PDB file of C-alpha atoms in Angstrom:
ATOM      1  CA  MET J  63     -33.115 199.251 -59.159  1.00  0.00           C
ATOM      2  CA  PRO J  64     -31.923 198.440 -55.826  1.00  0.00           C
ATOM      3  CA  ASP J  65     -30.855 200.958 -53.063  1.00  0.00           C
ATOM      4  CA  PRO J  66     -27.431 200.231 -53.125  1.00  0.00           C
ATOM      5  CA  VAL J  67     -25.693 199.271 -50.158  1.00  0.00           C
ATOM      6  CA  LEU J  68     -24.176 202.828 -47.484  1.00  0.00           C
ATOM      7  CA  HIS J  69     -21.046 203.115 -45.981  1.00  0.00           C
ATOM      8  CA  THR J  70     -19.798 205.369 -43.574  1.00  0.00           C
ATOM      9  CA  GLU J  71     -16.417 204.922 -41.001  1.00  0.00           C
ATOM     10  CA  ARG J  72     -17.828 202.715 -38.974  1.00  0.00           C
ATOM     11  CA  LEU J  73     -20.737 202.012 -40.258  1.00  0.00           C
ATOM     12  CA  THR J  74     -22.165 199.552 -42.924  1.00  0.00           C
ATOM     13  CA  LEU J  75     -25.959 200.448 -43.623  1.00  0.00           C
ATOM     14  CA  ARG J  76     -27.845 197.298 -46.099  1.00  0.00           C
ATOM     15  CA  PRO J  77     -30.891 197.617 -47.828  1.00  0.00           C
ATOM     16  CA  ILE J  78     -33.504 195.343 -45.927  1.00  0.00           C
ATOM     17  CA  THR J  79     -34.980 193.467 -48.511  1.00  0.00           C
ATOM     18  CA  ALA J  80     -37.487 190.709 -47.794  1.00  0.00           C
ATOM     19  CA  ALA J  81     -35.103 188.005 -47.714  1.00  0.00           C
ATOM     20  CA  LEU J  82     -32.758 190.290 -45.244  1.00  0.00           C
ATOM     21  CA  ALA J  83     -35.828 191.029 -43.269  1.00  0.00           C
ATOM     22  CA  ALA J  84     -36.576 187.174 -42.886  1.00  0.00           C
ATOM     23  CA  THR J  85     -32.913 186.632 -41.948  1.00  0.00           C
ATOM     24  CA  LEU J  86     -32.807 189.747 -38.866  1.00  0.00           C
ATOM     25  CA  THR J  87     -36.177 189.202 -37.089  1.00  0.00           C
ATOM     26  CA  ALA J  88     -34.115 186.567 -34.177  1.00  0.00           C
ATOM     27  CA  PRO J  89     -33.384 188.203 -31.131  1.00  0.00           C
ATOM     28  CA  GLN J  90     -29.582 188.531 -30.969  1.00  0.00           C
ATOM     29  CA  THR J  91     -27.613 189.404 -27.785  1.00  0.00           C
ATOM     30  CA  ASN J  92     -27.527 193.053 -28.176  1.00  0.00           C
ATOM     31  CA  GLY J  93     -30.948 193.610 -28.473  1.00  0.00           C
ATOM     32  CA  PHE J  94     -31.616 193.738 -31.738  1.00  0.00           C
ATOM     33  CA  PRO J  95     -34.458 193.374 -33.032  1.00  0.00           C
ATOM     34  CA  ARG J  96     -35.960 196.161 -31.170  1.00  0.00           C
ATOM     35  CA  ALA J  97     -40.006 196.356 -31.727  1.00  0.00           C
ATOM     36  CA  ASP J  98     -40.042 198.804 -34.327  1.00  0.00           C
ATOM     37  CA  ASP J  99     -37.606 197.132 -35.893  1.00  0.00           C
ATOM     38  CA  LEU J 100     -39.857 194.066 -35.924  1.00  0.00           C
ATOM     39  CA  SER J 101     -42.802 196.124 -37.202  1.00  0.00           C
ATOM     40  CA  LEU J 102     -40.154 197.700 -39.950  1.00  0.00           C
ATOM     41  CA  LEU J 103     -39.218 194.112 -41.029  1.00  0.00           C
ATOM     42  CA  ALA J 104     -42.496 192.214 -40.876  1.00  0.00           C
ATOM     43  CA  GLY J 105     -43.849 195.136 -43.300  1.00  0.00           C
ATOM     44  CA  ILE J 106     -41.157 194.450 -45.940  1.00  0.00           C
ATOM     45  CA  GLN J 107     -41.505 190.873 -45.465  1.00  0.00           C
ATOM     46  CA  ALA J 108     -45.320 190.763 -46.047  1.00  0.00           C
ATOM     47  CA  SER J 109     -44.543 192.999 -49.115  1.00  0.00           C
ATOM     48  CA  GLY J 110     -42.354 191.022 -50.781  1.00  0.00           C
ATOM     49  CA  ASP J 111     -40.350 193.923 -52.312  1.00  0.00           C
ATOM     50  CA  GLN J 112     -37.754 195.803 -50.468  1.00  0.00           C
ATOM     51  CA  ALA J 113     -38.925 198.803 -48.460  1.00  0.00           C
ATOM     52  CA  ARG J 114     -37.604 201.582 -50.705  1.00  0.00           C
ATOM     53  CA  ASP J 115     -34.486 203.613 -48.818  1.00  0.00           C
ATOM     54  CA  ALA J 116     -34.754 201.470 -45.722  1.00  0.00           C
ATOM     55  CA  TYR J 117     -31.901 200.292 -44.347  1.00  0.00           C
ATOM     56  CA  VAL J 118     -30.291 197.382 -41.226  1.00  0.00           C
ATOM     57  CA  VAL J 119     -27.534 199.580 -39.206  1.00  0.00           C
ATOM     58  CA  GLU J 120     -24.964 197.071 -38.980  1.00  0.00           C
ATOM     59  CA  HIS J 121     -21.918 198.031 -37.011  1.00  0.00           C
ATOM     60  CA  ASP J 122     -18.207 195.405 -36.930  1.00  0.00           C
ATOM     61  CA  GLY J 123     -21.009 193.110 -38.774  1.00  0.00           C
ATOM     62  CA  VAL J 124     -23.554 192.929 -36.479  1.00  0.00           C
ATOM     63  CA  PRO J 125     -27.234 194.430 -37.126  1.00  0.00           C
ATOM     64  CA  ILE J 126     -27.650 197.456 -33.987  1.00  0.00           C
ATOM     65  CA  GLY J 127     -30.320 199.573 -35.385  1.00  0.00           C
ATOM     66  CA  THR J 128     -32.729 200.245 -38.613  1.00  0.00           C
ATOM     67  CA  VAL J 129     -32.873 203.798 -40.437  1.00  0.00           C
ATOM     68  CA  GLY J 130     -34.854 205.368 -43.634  1.00  0.00           C
ATOM     69  CA  ALA J 131     -37.487 206.923 -45.181  1.00  0.00           C
ATOM     70  CA  ALA J 132     -40.798 206.259 -43.798  1.00  0.00           C
ATOM     71  CA  GLY J 133     -43.561 206.280 -45.517  1.00  0.00           C
ATOM     72  CA  ALA J 134     -43.834 207.710 -49.499  1.00  0.00           C
ATOM     73  CA  LEU J 135     -42.275 211.357 -50.610  1.00  0.00           C
ATOM     74  CA  SER J 136     -45.045 213.934 -50.500  1.00  0.00           C
ATOM     75  CA  PRO J 137     -46.388 215.526 -53.292  1.00  0.00           C
ATOM     76  CA  ASP J 138     -44.533 219.147 -51.955  1.00  0.00           C
ATOM     77  CA  GLY J 139     -41.203 216.842 -51.880  1.00  0.00           C
ATOM     78  CA  ASP J 140     -41.718 216.206 -47.766  1.00  0.00           C
ATOM     79  CA  GLN J 141     -39.586 213.169 -47.112  1.00  0.00           C
ATOM     80  CA  GLU J 142     -39.947 212.002 -43.390  1.00  0.00           C
ATOM     81  CA  ILE J 143     -37.354 209.878 -42.077  1.00  0.00           C
ATOM     82  CA  GLY J 144     -37.370 207.723 -38.685  1.00  0.00           C
ATOM     83  CA  PHE J 145     -34.346 206.204 -36.887  1.00  0.00           C
ATOM     84  CA  GLY J 146     -33.491 203.936 -33.658  1.00  0.00           C
ATOM     85  CA  LEU J 147     -30.314 201.817 -32.569  1.00  0.00           C
ATOM     86  CA  VAL J 148     -30.524 199.082 -29.566  1.00  0.00           C
ATOM     87  CA  VAL J 149     -28.992 200.636 -26.147  1.00  0.00           C
ATOM     88  CA  ALA J 150     -26.028 199.163 -26.644  1.00  0.00           C
ATOM     89  CA  ALA J 151     -25.082 201.099 -29.763  1.00  0.00           C
ATOM     90  CA  ARG J 152     -25.904 204.538 -28.180  1.00  0.00           C
ATOM     91  CA  GLY J 153     -23.834 207.331 -27.024  1.00  0.00           C
ATOM     92  CA  ARG J 154     -21.503 206.838 -29.705  1.00  0.00           C
ATOM     93  CA  GLY J 155     -22.617 209.103 -32.596  1.00  0.00           C
ATOM     94  CA  LEU J 156     -23.534 205.923 -34.641  1.00  0.00           C
ATOM     95  CA  ALA J 157     -26.586 206.766 -34.723  1.00  0.00           C
ATOM     96  CA  THR J 158     -25.722 211.240 -36.192  1.00  0.00           C
ATOM     97  CA  GLU J 159     -23.553 208.625 -39.198  1.00  0.00           C
ATOM     98  CA  ALA J 160     -26.202 206.620 -39.725  1.00  0.00           C
ATOM     99  CA  VAL J 161     -28.633 208.983 -40.167  1.00  0.00           C
ATOM    100  CA  ALA J 162     -26.619 211.792 -42.149  1.00  0.00           C
ATOM    101  CA  ALA J 163     -25.725 208.541 -44.758  1.00  0.00           C
ATOM    102  CA  VAL J 164     -28.987 208.291 -45.679  1.00  0.00           C
ATOM    103  CA  CYS J 165     -30.552 211.894 -45.058  1.00  0.00           C
ATOM    104  CA  ALA J 166     -27.571 212.046 -48.150  1.00  0.00           C
ATOM    105  CA  ARG J 167     -28.921 209.702 -49.937  1.00  0.00           C
ATOM    106  CA  LEU J 168     -32.684 211.185 -50.015  1.00  0.00           C
ATOM    107  CA  GLU J 169     -31.127 214.583 -50.793  1.00  0.00           C
ATOM    108  CA  ALA J 170     -29.839 213.214 -53.937  1.00  0.00           C
ATOM    109  CA  GLY J 171     -33.067 211.599 -54.947  1.00  0.00           C
ATOM    110  CA  ALA J 172     -35.268 213.281 -57.409  1.00  0.00           C
ATOM    111  CA  GLY J 173     -38.319 215.636 -55.595  1.00  0.00           C
ATOM    112  CA  VAL J 174     -36.641 215.712 -52.171  1.00  0.00           C
ATOM    113  CA  ARG J 175     -36.633 219.680 -50.979  1.00  0.00           C
ATOM    114  CA  ARG J 176     -37.535 218.764 -47.117  1.00  0.00           C
ATOM    115  CA  LEU J 177     -36.712 215.598 -44.788  1.00  0.00           C
ATOM    116  CA  THR J 178     -38.730 215.448 -41.285  1.00  0.00           C
ATOM    117  CA  ALA J 179     -38.859 213.759 -38.499  1.00  0.00           C
ATOM    118  CA  GLU J 180     -40.835 213.351 -35.628  1.00  0.00           C
ATOM    119  CA  VAL J 181     -39.669 213.013 -31.776  1.00  0.00           C
ATOM    120  CA  GLN J 182     -41.482 211.628 -28.992  1.00  0.00           C
ATOM    121  CA  PRO J 183     -40.984 213.757 -26.026  1.00  0.00           C
ATOM    122  CA  GLY J 184     -38.257 213.682 -23.670  1.00  0.00           C
ATOM    123  CA  ASN J 185     -36.323 211.446 -26.130  1.00  0.00           C
ATOM    124  CA  ASN J 186     -33.314 213.834 -25.854  1.00  0.00           C
ATOM    125  CA  ALA J 187     -31.008 211.687 -27.732  1.00  0.00           C
ATOM    126  CA  SER J 188     -32.946 211.405 -30.832  1.00  0.00           C
ATOM    127  CA  MET J 189     -33.683 215.423 -30.556  1.00  0.00           C
ATOM    128  CA  ARG J 190     -29.769 215.752 -30.495  1.00  0.00           C
ATOM    129  CA  VAL J 191     -29.265 213.535 -33.398  1.00  0.00           C
ATOM    130  CA  LEU J 192     -31.172 215.631 -35.613  1.00  0.00           C
ATOM    131  CA  GLN J 193     -30.285 218.910 -34.291  1.00  0.00           C
ATOM    132  CA  ARG J 194     -26.612 217.976 -35.426  1.00  0.00           C
ATOM    133  CA  LEU J 195     -27.814 217.492 -38.850  1.00  0.00           C
ATOM    134  CA  GLY J 196     -29.130 220.843 -39.348  1.00  0.00           C
ATOM    135  CA  PHE J 197     -32.774 219.956 -38.551  1.00  0.00           C
ATOM    136  CA  VAL J 198     -34.759 222.433 -36.823  1.00  0.00           C
ATOM    137  CA  PRO J 199     -38.016 222.324 -34.964  1.00  0.00           C
ATOM    138  CA  VAL J 200     -40.915 223.557 -36.862  1.00  0.00           C
ATOM    139  CA  GLN J 201     -44.613 224.211 -36.157  1.00  0.00           C
ATOM    140  CA  GLY J 202     -46.840 220.600 -36.856  1.00  0.00           C
ATOM    141  CA  GLY J 203     -46.310 216.927 -36.222  1.00  0.00           C
ATOM    142  CA  SER J 204     -48.585 214.397 -33.613  1.00  0.00           C
ATOM    143  CA  THR J 205     -50.152 215.546 -30.835  1.00  0.00           C
ATOM    144  CA  GLY J 206     -47.707 215.773 -28.628  1.00  0.00           C
ATOM    145  CA  HIS J 207     -44.694 214.982 -30.775  1.00  0.00           C
ATOM    146  CA  GLN J 208     -41.541 217.833 -31.817  1.00  0.00           C
ATOM    147  CA  LEU J 209     -41.550 217.864 -35.339  1.00  0.00           C
ATOM    148  CA  LEU J 210     -38.292 218.844 -36.794  1.00  0.00           C
ATOM    149  CA  ALA J 211     -37.355 219.853 -40.731  1.00  0.00           C
ATOM    150  CA  ARG J 212     -34.287 220.355 -42.398  1.00  0.00           C
ATOM    151  CA  SER J 213     -34.244 221.709 -46.534  1.00  0.00           C
ATOM    152  CA  ALA J 214     -32.748 219.769 -48.488  1.00  0.00           C
ATOM    153  CA  PRO J 215     -29.075 221.954 -49.736  1.00  0.00           C
ATOM    154  CA  GLY J 216     -29.443 224.593 -52.184  1.00  0.00           C
ATOM    155  CA  LEU J 217     -33.153 225.319 -51.437  1.00  0.00           C
ATOM    156  CA  PRO J 218     -33.958 228.222 -49.081  1.00  0.00           C
ATOM    157  CA  ASP J 219     -34.527 227.317 -45.510  1.00  0.00           C
ATOM    158  CA  VAL J 220     -38.680 227.448 -45.478  1.00  0.00           C
ATOM    159  CA  ARG J 221     -40.175 226.540 -41.980  1.00  0.00           C
ATOM    160  CA  PRO J 222     -43.711 225.838 -43.197  1.00  0.00           C
ATOM    161  CA  HIS J 223     -46.252 224.199 -40.830  1.00  0.00           C
ATOM    162  CA  LEU J 224     -45.587 220.380 -41.750  1.00  0.00           C
ATOM    163  CA  ILE J 225     -47.374 217.153 -41.393  1.00  0.00           C
ATOM    164  CA  GLY J 226     -45.541 214.046 -40.079  1.00  0.00           C
ATOM    165  CA  ARG J 227     -46.132 210.516 -38.706  1.00  0.00           C
ATOM    166  CA  HIS J 228     -43.029 208.394 -38.007  1.00  0.00           C
ATOM    167  CA  VAL J 229     -41.893 209.403 -34.399  1.00  0.00           C
ATOM    168  CA  CYS J 230     -37.890 208.536 -33.670  1.00  0.00           C
TER     169      CYS J 230
END
């Protein structure tokens, strides 16, 4: 069953299918797609299918970034997320809005116990987005990157040593 289109106060999050990915690769004046977006879109096109819980973020009908699950749900119930917006869309709370919508969607899914995200050193904006949404620093992550996590609603706040791969 395809993922639903998600709507927030200011954004529309469209599930990225192979067909949609093919239409999003042409450069736009706002800087979309970013290099990370192109990599995601190419992978979805190559698979010929829809990526689970991967969304293009639209503001006023214009693509401004991507957000979603990064990889498969771990056997322990950890789901990594990733996100990124074009420079022109930053600093207005749009990333927080988009990430909040996807987190709610993922946490409503079966088996998700904890969401994780890795942040590159110096990416204070992504760190603030995640902290606003209840993510806290935990041990683990790739060398030089900060790993953050949040437990799904109704589960105890567990901060064990986690492992992640996606870099925001």
